Short mmCIF file of C-alpha atoms and ligand atoms in Angstrom, two decimals:
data_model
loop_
_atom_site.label_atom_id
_atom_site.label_comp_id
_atom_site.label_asym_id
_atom_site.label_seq_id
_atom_site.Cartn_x
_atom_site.Cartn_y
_atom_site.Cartn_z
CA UNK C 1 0.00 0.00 0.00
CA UNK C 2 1.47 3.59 -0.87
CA UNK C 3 3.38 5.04 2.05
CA UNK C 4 1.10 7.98 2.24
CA UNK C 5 -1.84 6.63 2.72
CA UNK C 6 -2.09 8.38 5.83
CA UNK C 7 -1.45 11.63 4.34
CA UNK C 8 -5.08 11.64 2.64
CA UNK C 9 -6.20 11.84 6.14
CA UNK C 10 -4.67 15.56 6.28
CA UNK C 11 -7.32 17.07 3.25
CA UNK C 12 -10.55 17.58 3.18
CA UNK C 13 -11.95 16.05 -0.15
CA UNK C 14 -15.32 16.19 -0.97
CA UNK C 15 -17.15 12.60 -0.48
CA UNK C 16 -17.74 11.01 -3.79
CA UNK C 17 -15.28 13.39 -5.82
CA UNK C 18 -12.11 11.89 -7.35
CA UNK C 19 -10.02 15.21 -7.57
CA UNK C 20 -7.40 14.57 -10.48
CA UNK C 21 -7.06 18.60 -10.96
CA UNK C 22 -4.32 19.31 -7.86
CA UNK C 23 -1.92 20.93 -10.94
CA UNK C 24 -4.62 23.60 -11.20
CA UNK C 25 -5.28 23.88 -7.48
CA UNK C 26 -4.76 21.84 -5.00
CA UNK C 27 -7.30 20.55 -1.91
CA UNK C 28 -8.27 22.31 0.91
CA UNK C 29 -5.58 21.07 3.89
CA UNK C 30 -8.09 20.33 7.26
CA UNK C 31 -4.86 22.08 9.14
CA UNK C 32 -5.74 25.37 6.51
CA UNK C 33 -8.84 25.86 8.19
CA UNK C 34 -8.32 26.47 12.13
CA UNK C 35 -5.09 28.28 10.96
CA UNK C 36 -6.61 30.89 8.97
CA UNK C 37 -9.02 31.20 11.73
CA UNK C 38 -6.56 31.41 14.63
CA UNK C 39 -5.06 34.05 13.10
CA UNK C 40 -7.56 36.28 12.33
CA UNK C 41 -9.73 35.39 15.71
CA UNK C 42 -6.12 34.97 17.60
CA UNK C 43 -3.98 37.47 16.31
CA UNK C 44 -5.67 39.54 13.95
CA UNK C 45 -8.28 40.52 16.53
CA UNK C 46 -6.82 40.93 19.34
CA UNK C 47 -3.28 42.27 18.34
CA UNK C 48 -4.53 44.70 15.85
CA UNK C 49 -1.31 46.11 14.22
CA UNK C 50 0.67 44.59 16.95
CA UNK C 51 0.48 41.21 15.20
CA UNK C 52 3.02 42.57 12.92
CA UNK C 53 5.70 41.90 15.90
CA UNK C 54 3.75 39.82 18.18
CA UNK C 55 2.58 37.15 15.40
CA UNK C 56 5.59 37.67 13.51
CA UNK C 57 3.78 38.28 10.35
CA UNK C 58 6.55 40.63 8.95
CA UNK C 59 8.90 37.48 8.89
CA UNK C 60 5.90 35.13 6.99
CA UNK C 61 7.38 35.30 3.58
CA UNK C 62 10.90 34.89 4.43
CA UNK C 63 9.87 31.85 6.90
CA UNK C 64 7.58 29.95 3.89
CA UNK C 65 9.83 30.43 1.10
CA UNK C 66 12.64 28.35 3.47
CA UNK C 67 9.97 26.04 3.68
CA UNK C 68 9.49 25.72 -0.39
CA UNK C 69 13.10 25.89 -0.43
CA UNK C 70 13.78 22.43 1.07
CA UNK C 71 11.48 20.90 -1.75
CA UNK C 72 12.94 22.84 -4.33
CA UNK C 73 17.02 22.26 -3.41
CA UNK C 74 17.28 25.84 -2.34
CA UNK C 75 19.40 26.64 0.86
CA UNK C 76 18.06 28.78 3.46
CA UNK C 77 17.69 32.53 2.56
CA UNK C 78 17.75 32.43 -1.18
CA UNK C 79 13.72 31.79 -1.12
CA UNK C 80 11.00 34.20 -1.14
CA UNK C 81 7.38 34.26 -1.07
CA UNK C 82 4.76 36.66 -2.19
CA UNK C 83 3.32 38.48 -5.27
CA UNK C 84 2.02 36.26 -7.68
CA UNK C 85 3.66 34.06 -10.13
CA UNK C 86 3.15 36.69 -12.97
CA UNK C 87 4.74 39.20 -11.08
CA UNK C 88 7.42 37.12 -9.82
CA UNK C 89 7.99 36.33 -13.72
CA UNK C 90 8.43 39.67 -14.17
CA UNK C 91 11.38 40.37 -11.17
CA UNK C 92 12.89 37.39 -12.54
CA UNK C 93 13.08 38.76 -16.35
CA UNK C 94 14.11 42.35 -15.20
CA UNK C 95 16.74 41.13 -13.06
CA UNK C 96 18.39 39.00 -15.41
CA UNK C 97 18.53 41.48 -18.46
CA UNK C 98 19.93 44.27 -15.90
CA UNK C 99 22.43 41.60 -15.40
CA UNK C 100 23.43 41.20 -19.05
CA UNK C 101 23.90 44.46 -20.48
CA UNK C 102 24.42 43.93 -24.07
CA UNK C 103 22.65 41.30 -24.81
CA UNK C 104 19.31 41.68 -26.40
CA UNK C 105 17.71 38.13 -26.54
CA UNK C 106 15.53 36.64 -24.07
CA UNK C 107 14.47 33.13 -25.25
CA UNK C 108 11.40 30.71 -24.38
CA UNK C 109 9.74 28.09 -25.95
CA UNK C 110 5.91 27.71 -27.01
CA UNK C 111 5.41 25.20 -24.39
CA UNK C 112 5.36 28.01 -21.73
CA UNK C 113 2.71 29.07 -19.84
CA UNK C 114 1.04 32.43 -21.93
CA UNK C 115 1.31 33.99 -18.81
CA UNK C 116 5.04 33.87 -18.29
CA UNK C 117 5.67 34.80 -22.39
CA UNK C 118 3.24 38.06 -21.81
CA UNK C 119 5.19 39.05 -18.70
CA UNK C 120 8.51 39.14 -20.16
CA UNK C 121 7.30 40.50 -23.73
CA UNK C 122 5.53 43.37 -21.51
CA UNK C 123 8.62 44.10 -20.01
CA UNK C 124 11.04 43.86 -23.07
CA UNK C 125 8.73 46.41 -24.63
CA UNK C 126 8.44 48.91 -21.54
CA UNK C 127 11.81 48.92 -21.35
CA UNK C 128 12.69 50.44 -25.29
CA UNK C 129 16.12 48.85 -25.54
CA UNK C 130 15.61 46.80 -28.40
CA UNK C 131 15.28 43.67 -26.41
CA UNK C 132 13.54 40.63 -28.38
CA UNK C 133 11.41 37.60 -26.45
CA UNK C 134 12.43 34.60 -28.68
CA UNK C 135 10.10 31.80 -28.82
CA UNK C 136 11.32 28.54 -30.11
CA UNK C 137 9.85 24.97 -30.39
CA UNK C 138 10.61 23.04 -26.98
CA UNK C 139 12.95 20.63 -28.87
CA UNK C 140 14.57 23.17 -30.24
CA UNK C 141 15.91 25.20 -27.18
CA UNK C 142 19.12 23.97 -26.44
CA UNK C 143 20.15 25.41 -30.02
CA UNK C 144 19.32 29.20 -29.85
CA UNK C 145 21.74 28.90 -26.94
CA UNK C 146 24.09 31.61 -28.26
CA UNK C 147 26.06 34.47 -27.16
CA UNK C 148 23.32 37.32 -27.80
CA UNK C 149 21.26 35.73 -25.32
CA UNK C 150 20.63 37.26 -21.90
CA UNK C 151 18.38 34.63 -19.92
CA UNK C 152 16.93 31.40 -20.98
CA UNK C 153 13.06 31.42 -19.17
CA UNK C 154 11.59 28.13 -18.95
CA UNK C 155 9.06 26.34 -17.18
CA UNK C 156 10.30 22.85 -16.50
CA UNK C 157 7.31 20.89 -16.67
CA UNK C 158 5.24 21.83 -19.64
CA UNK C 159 1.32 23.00 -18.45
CA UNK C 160 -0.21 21.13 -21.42
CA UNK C 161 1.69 17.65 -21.70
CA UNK C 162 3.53 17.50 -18.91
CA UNK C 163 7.25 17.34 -20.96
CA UNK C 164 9.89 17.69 -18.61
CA UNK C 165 12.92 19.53 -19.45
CA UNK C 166 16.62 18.82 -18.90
CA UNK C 167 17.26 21.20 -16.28
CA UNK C 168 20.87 20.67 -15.15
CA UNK C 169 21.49 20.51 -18.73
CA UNK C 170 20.09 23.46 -19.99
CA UNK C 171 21.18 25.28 -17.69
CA UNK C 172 24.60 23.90 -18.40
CA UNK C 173 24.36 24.93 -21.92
CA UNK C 174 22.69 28.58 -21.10
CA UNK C 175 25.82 29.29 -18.40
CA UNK C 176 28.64 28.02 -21.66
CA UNK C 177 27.68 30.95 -23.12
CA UNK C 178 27.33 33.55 -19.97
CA UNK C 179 23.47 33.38 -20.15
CA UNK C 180 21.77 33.32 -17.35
CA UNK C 181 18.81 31.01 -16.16
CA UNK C 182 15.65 31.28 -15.27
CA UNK C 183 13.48 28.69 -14.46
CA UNK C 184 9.70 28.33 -13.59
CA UNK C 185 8.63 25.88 -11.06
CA UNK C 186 4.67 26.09 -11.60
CA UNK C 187 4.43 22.15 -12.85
CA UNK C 188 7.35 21.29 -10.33
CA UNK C 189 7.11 22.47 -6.87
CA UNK C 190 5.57 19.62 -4.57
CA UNK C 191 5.07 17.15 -7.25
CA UNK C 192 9.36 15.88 -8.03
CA UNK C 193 12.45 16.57 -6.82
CA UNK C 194 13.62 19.68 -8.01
CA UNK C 195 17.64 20.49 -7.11
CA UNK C 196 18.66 24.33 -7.65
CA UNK C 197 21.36 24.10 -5.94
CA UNK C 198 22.57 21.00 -7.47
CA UNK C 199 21.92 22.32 -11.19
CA UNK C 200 23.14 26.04 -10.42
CA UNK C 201 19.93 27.40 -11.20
CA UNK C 202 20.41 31.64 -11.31
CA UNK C 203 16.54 32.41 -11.09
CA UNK C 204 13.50 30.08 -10.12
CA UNK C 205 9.86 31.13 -9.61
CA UNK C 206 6.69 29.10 -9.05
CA UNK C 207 3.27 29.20 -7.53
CA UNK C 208 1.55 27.69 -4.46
CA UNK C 209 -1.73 27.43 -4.78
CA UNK C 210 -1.04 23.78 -7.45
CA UNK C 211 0.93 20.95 -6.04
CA UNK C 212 1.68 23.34 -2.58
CA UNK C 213 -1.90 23.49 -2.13
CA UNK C 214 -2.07 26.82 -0.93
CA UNK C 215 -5.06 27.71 -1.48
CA UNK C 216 -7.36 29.68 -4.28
CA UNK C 217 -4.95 33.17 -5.12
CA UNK C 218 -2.21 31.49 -2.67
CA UNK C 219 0.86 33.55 -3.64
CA UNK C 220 4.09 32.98 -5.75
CA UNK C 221 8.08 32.56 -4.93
CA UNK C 222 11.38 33.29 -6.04
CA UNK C 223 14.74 31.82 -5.40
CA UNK C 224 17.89 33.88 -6.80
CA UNK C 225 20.97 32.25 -6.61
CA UNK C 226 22.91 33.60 -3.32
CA UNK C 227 26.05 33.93 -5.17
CA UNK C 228 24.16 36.30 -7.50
CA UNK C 229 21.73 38.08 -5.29
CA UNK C 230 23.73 41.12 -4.52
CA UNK C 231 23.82 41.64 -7.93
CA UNK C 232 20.00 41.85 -8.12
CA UNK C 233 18.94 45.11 -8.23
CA UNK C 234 14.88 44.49 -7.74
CA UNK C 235 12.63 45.90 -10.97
CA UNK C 236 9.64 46.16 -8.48
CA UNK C 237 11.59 48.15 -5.69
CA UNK C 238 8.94 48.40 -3.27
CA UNK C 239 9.10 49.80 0.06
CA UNK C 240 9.50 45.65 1.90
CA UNK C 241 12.44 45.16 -0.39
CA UNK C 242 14.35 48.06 1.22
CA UNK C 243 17.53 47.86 3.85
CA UNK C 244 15.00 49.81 6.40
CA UNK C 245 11.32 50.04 5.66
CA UNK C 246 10.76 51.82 8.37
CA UNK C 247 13.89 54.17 8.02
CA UNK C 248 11.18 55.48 5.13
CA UNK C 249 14.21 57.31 3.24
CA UNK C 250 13.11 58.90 0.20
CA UNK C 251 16.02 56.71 -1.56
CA UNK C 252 15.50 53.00 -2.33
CA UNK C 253 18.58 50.90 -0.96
CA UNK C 254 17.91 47.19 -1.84
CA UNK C 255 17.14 45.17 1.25
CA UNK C 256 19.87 42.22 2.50
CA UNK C 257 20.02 39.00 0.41
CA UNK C 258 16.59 37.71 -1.06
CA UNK C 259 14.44 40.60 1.16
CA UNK C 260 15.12 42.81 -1.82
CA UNK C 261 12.41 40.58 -3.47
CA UNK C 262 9.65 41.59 -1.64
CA UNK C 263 7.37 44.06 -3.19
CA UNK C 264 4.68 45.30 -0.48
CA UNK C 265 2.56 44.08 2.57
CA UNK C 266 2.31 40.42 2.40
CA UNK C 267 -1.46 38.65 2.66
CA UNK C 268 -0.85 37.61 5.75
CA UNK C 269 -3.92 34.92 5.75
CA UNK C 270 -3.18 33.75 2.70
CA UNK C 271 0.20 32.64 3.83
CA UNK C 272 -0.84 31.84 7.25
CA UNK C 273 -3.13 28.93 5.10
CA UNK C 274 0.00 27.75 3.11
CA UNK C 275 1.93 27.74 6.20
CA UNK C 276 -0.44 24.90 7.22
CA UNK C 277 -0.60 23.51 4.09
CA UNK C 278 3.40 23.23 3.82
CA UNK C 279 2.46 20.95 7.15
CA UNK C 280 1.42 18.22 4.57
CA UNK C 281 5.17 17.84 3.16
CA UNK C 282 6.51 17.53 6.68
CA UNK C 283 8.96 14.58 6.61
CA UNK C 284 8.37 13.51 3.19
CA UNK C 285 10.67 12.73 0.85
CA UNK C 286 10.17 13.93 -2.87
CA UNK C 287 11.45 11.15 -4.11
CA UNK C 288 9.00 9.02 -2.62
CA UNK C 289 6.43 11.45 -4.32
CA UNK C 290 7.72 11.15 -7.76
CA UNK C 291 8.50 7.34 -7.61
CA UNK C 292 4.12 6.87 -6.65
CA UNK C 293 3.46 9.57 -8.74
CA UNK C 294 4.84 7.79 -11.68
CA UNK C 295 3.34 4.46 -10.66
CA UNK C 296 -0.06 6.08 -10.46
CA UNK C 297 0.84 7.89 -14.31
CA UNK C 298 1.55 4.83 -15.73
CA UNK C 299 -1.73 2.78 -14.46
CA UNK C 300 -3.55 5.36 -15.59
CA UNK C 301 -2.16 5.54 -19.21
CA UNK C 302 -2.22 1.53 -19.19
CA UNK C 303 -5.89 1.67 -18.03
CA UNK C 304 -6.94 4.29 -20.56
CA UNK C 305 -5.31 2.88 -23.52
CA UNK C 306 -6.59 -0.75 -23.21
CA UNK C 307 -10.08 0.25 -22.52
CA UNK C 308 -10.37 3.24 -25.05
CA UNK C 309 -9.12 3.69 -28.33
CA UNK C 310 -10.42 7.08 -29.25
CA UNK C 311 -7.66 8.84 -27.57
CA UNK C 312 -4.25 9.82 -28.11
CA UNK C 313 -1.81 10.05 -25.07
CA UNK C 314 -0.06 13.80 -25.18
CA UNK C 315 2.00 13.30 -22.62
CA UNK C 316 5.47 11.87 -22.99
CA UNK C 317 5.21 8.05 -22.53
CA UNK C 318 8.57 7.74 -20.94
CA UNK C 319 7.67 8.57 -17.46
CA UNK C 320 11.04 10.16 -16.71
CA UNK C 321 10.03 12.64 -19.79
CA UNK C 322 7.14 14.06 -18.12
CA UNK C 323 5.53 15.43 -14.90
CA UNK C 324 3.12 14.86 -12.72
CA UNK C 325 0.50 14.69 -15.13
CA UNK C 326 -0.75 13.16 -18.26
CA UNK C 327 -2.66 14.47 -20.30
CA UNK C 328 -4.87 13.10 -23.74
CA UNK C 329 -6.32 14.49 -26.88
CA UNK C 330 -9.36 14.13 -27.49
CA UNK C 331 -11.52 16.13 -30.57
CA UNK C 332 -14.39 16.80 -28.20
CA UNK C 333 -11.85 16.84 -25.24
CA UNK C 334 -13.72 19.81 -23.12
CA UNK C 335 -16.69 18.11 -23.46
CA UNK C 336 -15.68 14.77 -22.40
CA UNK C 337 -14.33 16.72 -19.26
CA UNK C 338 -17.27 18.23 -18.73
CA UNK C 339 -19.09 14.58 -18.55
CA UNK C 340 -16.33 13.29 -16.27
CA UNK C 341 -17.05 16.00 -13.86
CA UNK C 342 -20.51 15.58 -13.80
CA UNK C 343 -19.51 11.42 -12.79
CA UNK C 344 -17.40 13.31 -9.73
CA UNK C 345 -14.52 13.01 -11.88
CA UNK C 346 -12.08 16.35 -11.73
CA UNK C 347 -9.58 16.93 -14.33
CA UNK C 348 -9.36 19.63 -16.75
CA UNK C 349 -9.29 20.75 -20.23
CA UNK C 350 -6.43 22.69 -22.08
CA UNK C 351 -7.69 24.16 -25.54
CA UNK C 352 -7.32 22.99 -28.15
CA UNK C 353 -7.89 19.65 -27.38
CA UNK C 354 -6.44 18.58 -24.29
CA UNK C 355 -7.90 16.31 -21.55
CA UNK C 356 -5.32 17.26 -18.06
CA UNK C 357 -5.25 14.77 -15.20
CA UNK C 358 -2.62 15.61 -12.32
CA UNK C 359 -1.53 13.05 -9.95
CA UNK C 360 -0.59 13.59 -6.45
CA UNK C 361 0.44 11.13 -4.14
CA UNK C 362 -0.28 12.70 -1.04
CA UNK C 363 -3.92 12.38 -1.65
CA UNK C 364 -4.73 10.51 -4.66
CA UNK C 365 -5.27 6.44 -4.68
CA UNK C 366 -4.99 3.80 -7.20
CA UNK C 367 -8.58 3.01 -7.07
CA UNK C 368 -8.98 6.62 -8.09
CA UNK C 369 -7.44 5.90 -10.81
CA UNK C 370 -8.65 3.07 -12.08
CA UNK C 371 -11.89 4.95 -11.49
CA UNK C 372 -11.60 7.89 -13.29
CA UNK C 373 -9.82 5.80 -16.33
CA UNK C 374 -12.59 3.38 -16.41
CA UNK C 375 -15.08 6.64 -16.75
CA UNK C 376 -13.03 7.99 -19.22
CA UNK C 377 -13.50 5.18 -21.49
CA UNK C 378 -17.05 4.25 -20.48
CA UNK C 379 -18.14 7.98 -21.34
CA UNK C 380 -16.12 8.04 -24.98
CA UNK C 381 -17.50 4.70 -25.88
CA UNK C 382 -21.16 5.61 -25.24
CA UNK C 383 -20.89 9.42 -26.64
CA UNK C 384 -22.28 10.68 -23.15
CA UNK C 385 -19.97 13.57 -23.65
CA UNK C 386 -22.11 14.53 -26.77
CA UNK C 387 -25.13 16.77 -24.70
CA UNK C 388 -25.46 20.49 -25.00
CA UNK C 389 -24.51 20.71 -21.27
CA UNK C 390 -21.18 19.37 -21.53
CA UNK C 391 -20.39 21.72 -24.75
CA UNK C 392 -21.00 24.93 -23.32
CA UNK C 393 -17.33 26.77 -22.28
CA UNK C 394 -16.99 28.15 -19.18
CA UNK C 395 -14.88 30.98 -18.25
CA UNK C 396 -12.81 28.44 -16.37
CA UNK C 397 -12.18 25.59 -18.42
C1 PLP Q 401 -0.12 28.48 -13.20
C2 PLP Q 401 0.96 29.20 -13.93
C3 PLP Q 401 1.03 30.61 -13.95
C4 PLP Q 401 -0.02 31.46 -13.32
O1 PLP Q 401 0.50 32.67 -12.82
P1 PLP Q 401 -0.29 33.49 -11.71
O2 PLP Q 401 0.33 34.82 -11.70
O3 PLP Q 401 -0.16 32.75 -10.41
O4 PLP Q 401 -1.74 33.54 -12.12
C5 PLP Q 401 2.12 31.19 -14.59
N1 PLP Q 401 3.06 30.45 -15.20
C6 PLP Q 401 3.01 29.09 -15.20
C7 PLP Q 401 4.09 28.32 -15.88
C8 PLP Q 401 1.95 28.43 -14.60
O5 PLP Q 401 1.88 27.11 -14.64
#
């Protein structure tokens, strides 16, 4: 039986709902609940502004992202939380062409999140110095590797199929050539082991409300290399990311180490919820996660493909290649999602034609998946994805 069994026990998942969508958000944590209420009934009411000191609240994003750290290979005080990803994105870009001066290339592949290409073109554009976002096929990466380039900026697990990249040896490649590297953790955080340290990573960023189950809007993070942080000067220099807040000099001073990556006044219930959340990865190994997570990938995949010949696995089918998802096309794939959901069944679509399942071990069963597989074929072989209901788009999909 899986060795974290026990760890289901710590969510609180709907009765009847097999939740196969923790990539897009993860459960609610039971701990997330009494936490966010202690501290606004606890600390919050009583201490007022006081709770800034008393609670420690000031010292909440500096405290979680040590806590992402240790899943991500990052040593203490290189790891921040707050912001969102988007805007974390954007710190990342701006440091790293700042860093670079000269070079006018900032290249990405079209398996990145839209999110992360829009940030950086944004920024390239605001900042009128002839700087160019390069998009490339995935594959084809490692070969617009050249001198002109400033940063690399990937996300290593793509949204859509779950195709992993190389990171040690991109980032091998980028740093040959003086580029530096930046590289999103959205897909990775809390689903494999991720080693920054270990693969000299110069930027990472990620979110926390997927695998980290932080919550609905939980916030984002970013690690900068501590060998390179002094360099940093922060593109977002607000008023948290100086030497002295409270000194409230009219001249911005970039704060000590990774504090210069704070922006402004943390949501301190938001983080108070991932700090319980974070409880769930308490003494567990990530390599315990991936080597489940892949076990419970390749049933599923197994399951689906004997049972169902209508779809076509998107996913890479070397389990090393890929994430913790897998994903299938499917021509009416939001449709057929919508029918799974209406069985209980959570995944999610990605347009054009994408049917997403994530996989987490901490919560999700083999009898789960054999569930959710069986429906999956069961609902293509009788067209009960083929209703009005289930072809109506949602702004969510
Ligand atoms: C989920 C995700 C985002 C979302 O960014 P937010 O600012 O948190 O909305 C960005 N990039 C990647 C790669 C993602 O997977």
């Amino acid at each position: 039986m899986s060795t974290f069994q026990s760890r289901r026990d710590l969510f609180d998942l709907p009765e009847g709902i097999t939740y196969l969508d923790g990539n897009s958000l993860g459960p609610l944590p039971k701990a997330a609940v009494e936490r966010a209420r202690q501290t606004m009934a606890d600390q919050w009411g009583p201490m007022l502004i006081t709770g800034w000191n008393k609670a420690k609240w000031m010292e909440l994003p500096g405290r979680l992202g040590d806590r992402i750290g240790k899943l991500i290979g990052a040593p203490a005080g290189s790891t921040m939380v707050g912001d969102t990803l988007s805007i974390k994105v954007y710190q990342a870009v701006a440091s790293a062409v700042e860093m670079r001066p000269g070079r006018k290339i900032v290249l990405s592949d079209n398996g990145n999140f839209p999110s992360d290409l829009y940030m950086a073109d944004g920024l390239l554009k605001s900042l009128g110095q002839g700087h160019e976002l390069k998009v490339v096929d995935p594959e084809a990466v490692a070969d617009h590797i050249t001198e002109d380039v400033a940063a690399v900026m990937l996300t290593h697990v793509d949204y859509r199929t779950g195709r992993v990249h190389d990171m040690k040896a991109i980032t091998d490649k980028a740093h040959a050539v003086g580029a530096l590297m930046i590289w999103d953790l959205a897909h990775s955080a809390g689903a494999l082991p991720v080693d920054l340290t270990g693969c000299n990573a110069d930027i990472a960023v990620g979110c926390t409300y997927k695998y980290l189950n932080g919550g609905p809007g939980a916030p984002g993070f970013i690690y900068v290399r501590p060998e390179l942080i002094d360099q940093v000067r922060p593109a977002l220099s607000g008023w948290l990311g100086h030497q002295a807040p409270f000194a409230f000099d009219l001249d911005y001073r970039p704060g000590e180490g990774i504090n210069r990556m704070r922006v402004g006044t943390p949501p301190v219930i938001q983080m108070a919820v991932l700090d319980a959340a974070l409880d769930a990865f308490d003494g567990v190994d990530m390599h315990d996660v991936r080597a489940r997570s892949i076990e419970l990938s390749e049933q599923f995949i197994s399951e689906v493909e004997a049972g169902c010949k209508d779809v076509e696995l998107a996913s890479p089918r070397d389990p090393n290649a890929r994430g913790s998802q897998v994903s299938f096309r499917f021509h009416e794939g939001y449709a057929g999602m919508q029918a799974l959901i209406a069985r209980g069944i959570i995944g999610d679509f990605r347009a054009p034609d994408i049917m997403r399942f994530g996989f987490c071990p901490l919560y999700n069963t083999s009898d789960e998946v054999s569930h959710a597989a069986s429906a999956l074929c069961e609902i293509i072989a009788t067209g009960e994805w083929d209703k009005p209901e289930f072809k109506a788009r949602k702004a969510v999909t």
